[in-house]
Amino acid sequence: MPITFDTLDELKAFYRAFSLEEQKTSSRSKTGLQSEPEIIQPKKRGRKPGQTLIKQANEEKAPKKRGPKPKAPQAKRLALVKPKRDKSNTLTAKIQEAIRGYLNKKGSFTANDIYDVLSRKEPEINKQSVITSVLKQMNSTFSTVSVTERPGNGPRPVKLYNA
C-alpha cells in the first residue's frame, strides 16, 4: 500500500528521517555526519507591504533612448570627402556630346546616327551599348526633344529625333 502525506511538510519530515536512518545503517564507518539538504524557498510573488506603485515606478524606470551619434568635426569630414571622379570621358558623356551636336545643327537623327559619330572616333565601341544608352538619354536628359517614328528594317519602327 502506498504511503500518502497530507501536507508537504509531512513529506519533507519523512524524507529527512528516512534519509538519516539510511545513512546510519549504510555508512557506520563514516565519522562525520552529513548535513541536511538545504531547502530552497521559492521567491514570494507580489509587492512588499507598504510599497506603493509610485515608488516602484521611480525605481524601475526604463532606460532612456540614446540620441544621435556625435558628428565628426568639420575638418575631418572635409578630409574624408572623396574628390568627384572625372565623368567627361564616359560613354554617357560622349553620347550626350554627340546628341548636342545634332541638336545645335537642328538636324534630325537616330540612335544609329549617334553610333556612327562615335564609331568614327573609337572603332571598338559597342553598338548595342550606344543604342541602348541613346534611347535612355532621349527619354530622360533630352525628353523635351520631339520624336517621330519611321519604318525600319526590323520589326520595330526607328525613332527619329527632332524631326
PDB file of C-alpha atoms in Angstrom:
ATOM      1  CA  MET A   1       0.000   0.000   0.000  1.00  0.00           C
ATOM      2  CA  PRO A   2       1.448   3.405  -0.961  1.00  0.00           C
ATOM      3  CA  ILE A   3       2.386   5.981   1.642  1.00  0.00           C
ATOM      4  CA  THR A   4       0.394   9.206   1.450  1.00  0.00           C
ATOM      5  CA  PHE A   5       1.046  12.556   3.103  1.00  0.00           C
ATOM      6  CA  ASP A   6      -1.450  15.281   3.851  1.00  0.00           C
ATOM      7  CA  THR A   7       0.970  18.183   3.612  1.00  0.00           C
ATOM      8  CA  LEU A   8       4.282  18.945   2.020  1.00  0.00           C
ATOM      9  CA  ASP A   9       5.853  19.428   5.449  1.00  0.00           C
ATOM     10  CA  GLU A  10       4.974  15.822   6.411  1.00  0.00           C
ATOM     11  CA  LEU A  11       6.601  14.577   3.217  1.00  0.00           C
ATOM     12  CA  LYS A  12       9.781  16.581   3.904  1.00  0.00           C
ATOM     13  CA  ALA A  13       9.934  15.320   7.502  1.00  0.00           C
ATOM     14  CA  PHE A  14       9.544  11.724   6.331  1.00  0.00           C
ATOM     15  CA  TYR A  15      12.230  12.198   3.699  1.00  0.00           C
ATOM     16  CA  ARG A  16      14.652  13.633   6.264  1.00  0.00           C
ATOM     17  CA  ALA A  17      14.003  10.834   8.753  1.00  0.00           C
ATOM     18  CA  PHE A  18      14.251   8.148   6.097  1.00  0.00           C
ATOM     19  CA  SER A  19      17.491   9.514   4.619  1.00  0.00           C
ATOM     20  CA  LEU A  20      19.094   9.898   8.075  1.00  0.00           C
ATOM     21  CA  GLU A  21      18.228   6.320   9.068  1.00  0.00           C
ATOM     22  CA  GLU A  22      19.532   5.044   5.747  1.00  0.00           C
ATOM     23  CA  GLN A  23      22.796   6.953   6.222  1.00  0.00           C
ATOM     24  CA  LYS A  24      23.281   5.494   9.712  1.00  0.00           C
ATOM     25  CA  THR A  25      22.757   1.937   8.557  1.00  0.00           C
ATOM     26  CA  SER A  26      24.743   2.100   5.335  1.00  0.00           C
ATOM     27  CA  SER A  27      27.764   4.092   6.457  1.00  0.00           C
ATOM     28  CA  ARG A  28      28.659   3.235  10.071  1.00  0.00           C
ATOM     29  CA  SER A  29      32.345   3.666   9.303  1.00  0.00           C
ATOM     30  CA  LYS A  30      31.931   7.341   8.490  1.00  0.00           C
ATOM     31  CA  THR A  31      32.559   9.580  11.439  1.00  0.00           C
ATOM     32  CA  GLY A  32      31.222  12.856  10.018  1.00  0.00           C
ATOM     33  CA  LEU A  33      27.510  13.370   9.814  1.00  0.00           C
ATOM     34  CA  GLN A  34      26.189  14.757   6.602  1.00  0.00           C
ATOM     35  CA  SER A  35      24.216  17.949   6.875  1.00  0.00           C
ATOM     36  CA  GLU A  36      20.574  18.079   5.932  1.00  0.00           C
ATOM     37  CA  PRO A  37      19.867  19.138   2.341  1.00  0.00           C
ATOM     38  CA  GLU A  38      19.092  22.821   2.156  1.00  0.00           C
ATOM     39  CA  ILE A  39      15.529  23.657   1.334  1.00  0.00           C
ATOM     40  CA  ILE A  40      15.294  26.448  -1.200  1.00  0.00           C
ATOM     41  CA  GLN A  41      12.321  28.684  -0.624  1.00  0.00           C
ATOM     42  CA  PRO A  42      10.700  29.984  -3.809  1.00  0.00           C
ATOM     43  CA  LYS A  43      10.559  33.732  -4.208  1.00  0.00           C
ATOM     44  CA  LYS A  44       7.434  35.354  -2.946  1.00  0.00           C
ATOM     45  CA  ARG A  45       5.203  36.948  -5.508  1.00  0.00           C
ATOM     46  CA  GLY A  46       3.738  40.423  -5.435  1.00  0.00           C
ATOM     47  CA  ARG A  47       4.966  43.628  -3.892  1.00  0.00           C
ATOM     48  CA  LYS A  48       6.097  44.067  -0.323  1.00  0.00           C
ATOM     49  CA  PRO A  49       3.617  45.659   2.066  1.00  0.00           C
ATOM     50  CA  GLY A  50       3.974  49.406   2.412  1.00  0.00           C
ATOM     51  CA  GLN A  51       5.461  49.850  -1.004  1.00  0.00           C
ATOM     52  CA  THR A  52       3.425  51.992  -3.368  1.00  0.00           C
ATOM     53  CA  LEU A  53       3.241  51.819  -7.120  1.00  0.00           C
ATOM     54  CA  ILE A  54       4.855  55.250  -7.405  1.00  0.00           C
ATOM     55  CA  LYS A  55       7.958  54.071  -5.545  1.00  0.00           C
ATOM     56  CA  GLN A  56       8.238  51.056  -7.807  1.00  0.00           C
ATOM     57  CA  ALA A  57       7.858  53.194 -10.910  1.00  0.00           C
ATOM     58  CA  ASN A  58      10.669  55.509  -9.752  1.00  0.00           C
ATOM     59  CA  GLU A  59      12.991  52.575  -9.077  1.00  0.00           C
ATOM     60  CA  GLU A  60      12.284  50.604 -12.234  1.00  0.00           C
ATOM     61  CA  LYS A  61      12.366  53.227 -14.973  1.00  0.00           C
ATOM     62  CA  ALA A  62      13.161  52.016 -18.456  1.00  0.00           C
ATOM     63  CA  PRO A  63      16.492  53.201 -19.830  1.00  0.00           C
ATOM     64  CA  LYS A  64      16.270  56.372 -21.890  1.00  0.00           C
ATOM     65  CA  LYS A  65      16.659  56.249 -25.638  1.00  0.00           C
ATOM     66  CA  ARG A  66      20.053  57.196 -26.940  1.00  0.00           C
ATOM     67  CA  GLY A  67      20.370  60.304 -29.029  1.00  0.00           C
ATOM     68  CA  PRO A  68      22.102  60.613 -32.379  1.00  0.00           C
ATOM     69  CA  LYS A  69      25.775  59.844 -32.628  1.00  0.00           C
ATOM     70  CA  PRO A  70      28.029  62.854 -32.290  1.00  0.00           C
ATOM     71  CA  LYS A  71      29.052  64.360 -35.605  1.00  0.00           C
ATOM     72  CA  ALA A  72      32.647  64.305 -36.751  1.00  0.00           C
ATOM     73  CA  PRO A  73      34.422  67.666 -36.660  1.00  0.00           C
ATOM     74  CA  GLN A  74      34.112  69.697 -39.850  1.00  0.00           C
ATOM     75  CA  ALA A  75      37.828  69.488 -40.693  1.00  0.00           C
ATOM     76  CA  LYS A  76      37.828  65.696 -40.548  1.00  0.00           C
ATOM     77  CA  ARG A  77      34.646  65.495 -42.587  1.00  0.00           C
ATOM     78  CA  LEU A  78      36.138  67.611 -45.356  1.00  0.00           C
ATOM     79  CA  ALA A  79      39.266  65.462 -45.402  1.00  0.00           C
ATOM     80  CA  LEU A  80      37.151  62.302 -45.763  1.00  0.00           C
ATOM     81  CA  VAL A  81      35.165  63.603 -48.753  1.00  0.00           C
ATOM     82  CA  LYS A  82      36.419  61.912 -51.886  1.00  0.00           C
ATOM     83  CA  PRO A  83      37.044  64.075 -54.907  1.00  0.00           C
ATOM     84  CA  LYS A  84      34.472  63.528 -57.647  1.00  0.00           C
ATOM     85  CA  ARG A  85      35.731  61.413 -60.477  1.00  0.00           C
ATOM     86  CA  ASP A  86      36.068  62.818 -63.953  1.00  0.00           C
ATOM     87  CA  LYS A  87      32.928  61.911 -65.882  1.00  0.00           C
ATOM     88  CA  SER A  88      33.858  63.695 -69.118  1.00  0.00           C
ATOM     89  CA  ASN A  89      35.363  60.540 -70.643  1.00  0.00           C
ATOM     90  CA  THR A  90      32.413  58.191 -70.011  1.00  0.00           C
ATOM     91  CA  LEU A  91      30.205  56.692 -72.702  1.00  0.00           C
ATOM     92  CA  THR A  92      27.223  58.702 -71.449  1.00  0.00           C
ATOM     93  CA  ALA A  93      29.150  61.967 -71.727  1.00  0.00           C
ATOM     94  CA  LYS A  94      30.304  61.112 -75.235  1.00  0.00           C
ATOM     95  CA  ILE A  95      26.750  60.256 -76.302  1.00  0.00           C
ATOM     96  CA  GLN A  96      25.371  63.481 -74.816  1.00  0.00           C
ATOM     97  CA  GLU A  97      28.040  65.449 -76.660  1.00  0.00           C
ATOM     98  CA  ALA A  98      27.082  63.806 -79.974  1.00  0.00           C
ATOM     99  CA  ILE A  99      23.369  64.429 -79.339  1.00  0.00           C
ATOM    100  CA  ARG A 100      24.044  68.098 -78.538  1.00  0.00           C
ATOM    101  CA  GLY A 101      25.992  68.349 -81.812  1.00  0.00           C
ATOM    102  CA  TYR A 102      22.910  67.230 -83.768  1.00  0.00           C
ATOM    103  CA  LEU A 103      20.597  69.486 -81.728  1.00  0.00           C
ATOM    104  CA  ASN A 104      22.849  72.520 -82.340  1.00  0.00           C
ATOM    105  CA  LYS A 105      22.701  71.882 -86.121  1.00  0.00           C
ATOM    106  CA  LYS A 106      18.915  71.499 -85.762  1.00  0.00           C
ATOM    107  CA  GLY A 107      19.123  68.259 -87.702  1.00  0.00           C
ATOM    108  CA  SER A 108      17.181  65.015 -87.300  1.00  0.00           C
ATOM    109  CA  PHE A 109      18.995  61.926 -86.065  1.00  0.00           C
ATOM    110  CA  THR A 110      18.520  58.333 -84.944  1.00  0.00           C
ATOM    111  CA  ALA A 111      20.397  56.204 -82.422  1.00  0.00           C
ATOM    112  CA  ASN A 112      22.335  54.686 -85.351  1.00  0.00           C
ATOM    113  CA  ASP A 113      23.495  58.171 -86.378  1.00  0.00           C
ATOM    114  CA  ILE A 114      24.903  58.748 -82.883  1.00  0.00           C
ATOM    115  CA  TYR A 115      26.671  55.377 -83.087  1.00  0.00           C
ATOM    116  CA  ASP A 116      28.198  56.340 -86.451  1.00  0.00           C
ATOM    117  CA  VAL A 117      29.595  59.569 -84.975  1.00  0.00           C
ATOM    118  CA  LEU A 118      31.121  57.744 -82.003  1.00  0.00           C
ATOM    119  CA  SER A 119      32.441  54.810 -84.025  1.00  0.00           C
ATOM    120  CA  ARG A 120      34.474  57.187 -86.199  1.00  0.00           C
ATOM    121  CA  LYS A 121      36.278  58.415 -83.051  1.00  0.00           C
ATOM    122  CA  GLU A 122      36.500  54.993 -81.368  1.00  0.00           C
ATOM    123  CA  PRO A 123      36.150  51.981 -83.690  1.00  0.00           C
ATOM    124  CA  GLU A 124      35.995  49.434 -80.834  1.00  0.00           C
ATOM    125  CA  ILE A 125      32.850  50.952 -79.277  1.00  0.00           C
ATOM    126  CA  ASN A 126      29.915  48.579 -78.642  1.00  0.00           C
ATOM    127  CA  LYS A 127      26.931  49.356 -80.882  1.00  0.00           C
ATOM    128  CA  GLN A 128      24.292  47.807 -78.623  1.00  0.00           C
ATOM    129  CA  SER A 129      25.525  49.799 -75.613  1.00  0.00           C
ATOM    130  CA  VAL A 130      25.442  53.046 -77.579  1.00  0.00           C
ATOM    131  CA  ILE A 131      21.941  52.492 -78.972  1.00  0.00           C
ATOM    132  CA  THR A 132      20.548  51.487 -75.574  1.00  0.00           C
ATOM    133  CA  SER A 133      22.163  54.485 -73.907  1.00  0.00           C
ATOM    134  CA  VAL A 134      20.899  56.876 -76.601  1.00  0.00           C
ATOM    135  CA  LEU A 135      17.323  55.648 -76.072  1.00  0.00           C
ATOM    136  CA  LYS A 136      17.668  56.125 -72.298  1.00  0.00           C
ATOM    137  CA  GLN A 137      19.210  59.574 -72.690  1.00  0.00           C
ATOM    138  CA  MET A 138      16.450  60.685 -75.049  1.00  0.00           C
ATOM    139  CA  ASN A 139      13.820  59.561 -72.514  1.00  0.00           C
ATOM    140  CA  SER A 140      15.477  61.288 -69.552  1.00  0.00           C
ATOM    141  CA  THR A 141      18.005  64.053 -70.254  1.00  0.00           C
ATOM    142  CA  PHE A 142      16.627  65.086 -73.664  1.00  0.00           C
ATOM    143  CA  SER A 143      12.943  64.340 -73.019  1.00  0.00           C
ATOM    144  CA  THR A 144      11.895  67.726 -74.497  1.00  0.00           C
ATOM    145  CA  VAL A 145      13.142  66.765 -77.988  1.00  0.00           C
ATOM    146  CA  SER A 146      10.313  65.783 -80.335  1.00  0.00           C
ATOM    147  CA  VAL A 147      10.187  62.196 -81.574  1.00  0.00           C
ATOM    148  CA  THR A 148       8.688  60.620 -84.702  1.00  0.00           C
ATOM    149  CA  GLU A 149       8.821  57.066 -85.927  1.00  0.00           C
ATOM    150  CA  ARG A 150       9.556  55.766 -89.382  1.00  0.00           C
ATOM    151  CA  PRO A 151       9.590  52.185 -90.635  1.00  0.00           C
ATOM    152  CA  GLY A 152      12.877  50.375 -90.127  1.00  0.00           C
ATOM    153  CA  ASN A 153      14.462  47.177 -91.429  1.00  0.00           C
ATOM    154  CA  GLY A 154      13.385  45.163 -88.371  1.00  0.00           C
ATOM    155  CA  PRO A 155      10.058  44.505 -86.702  1.00  0.00           C
ATOM    156  CA  ARG A 156      10.072  47.797 -84.764  1.00  0.00           C
ATOM    157  CA  PRO A 157       9.946  51.309 -86.177  1.00  0.00           C
ATOM    158  CA  VAL A 158      13.019  53.544 -85.922  1.00  0.00           C
ATOM    159  CA  LYS A 159      12.767  56.611 -83.664  1.00  0.00           C
ATOM    160  CA  LEU A 160      13.683  59.824 -85.414  1.00  0.00           C
ATOM    161  CA  TYR A 161      14.534  62.692 -83.052  1.00  0.00           C
ATOM    162  CA  ASN A 162      13.996  66.431 -83.678  1.00  0.00           C
ATOM    163  CA  ALA A 163      12.149  65.898 -86.972  1.00  0.00           C
TER     164      ALA A 163
END
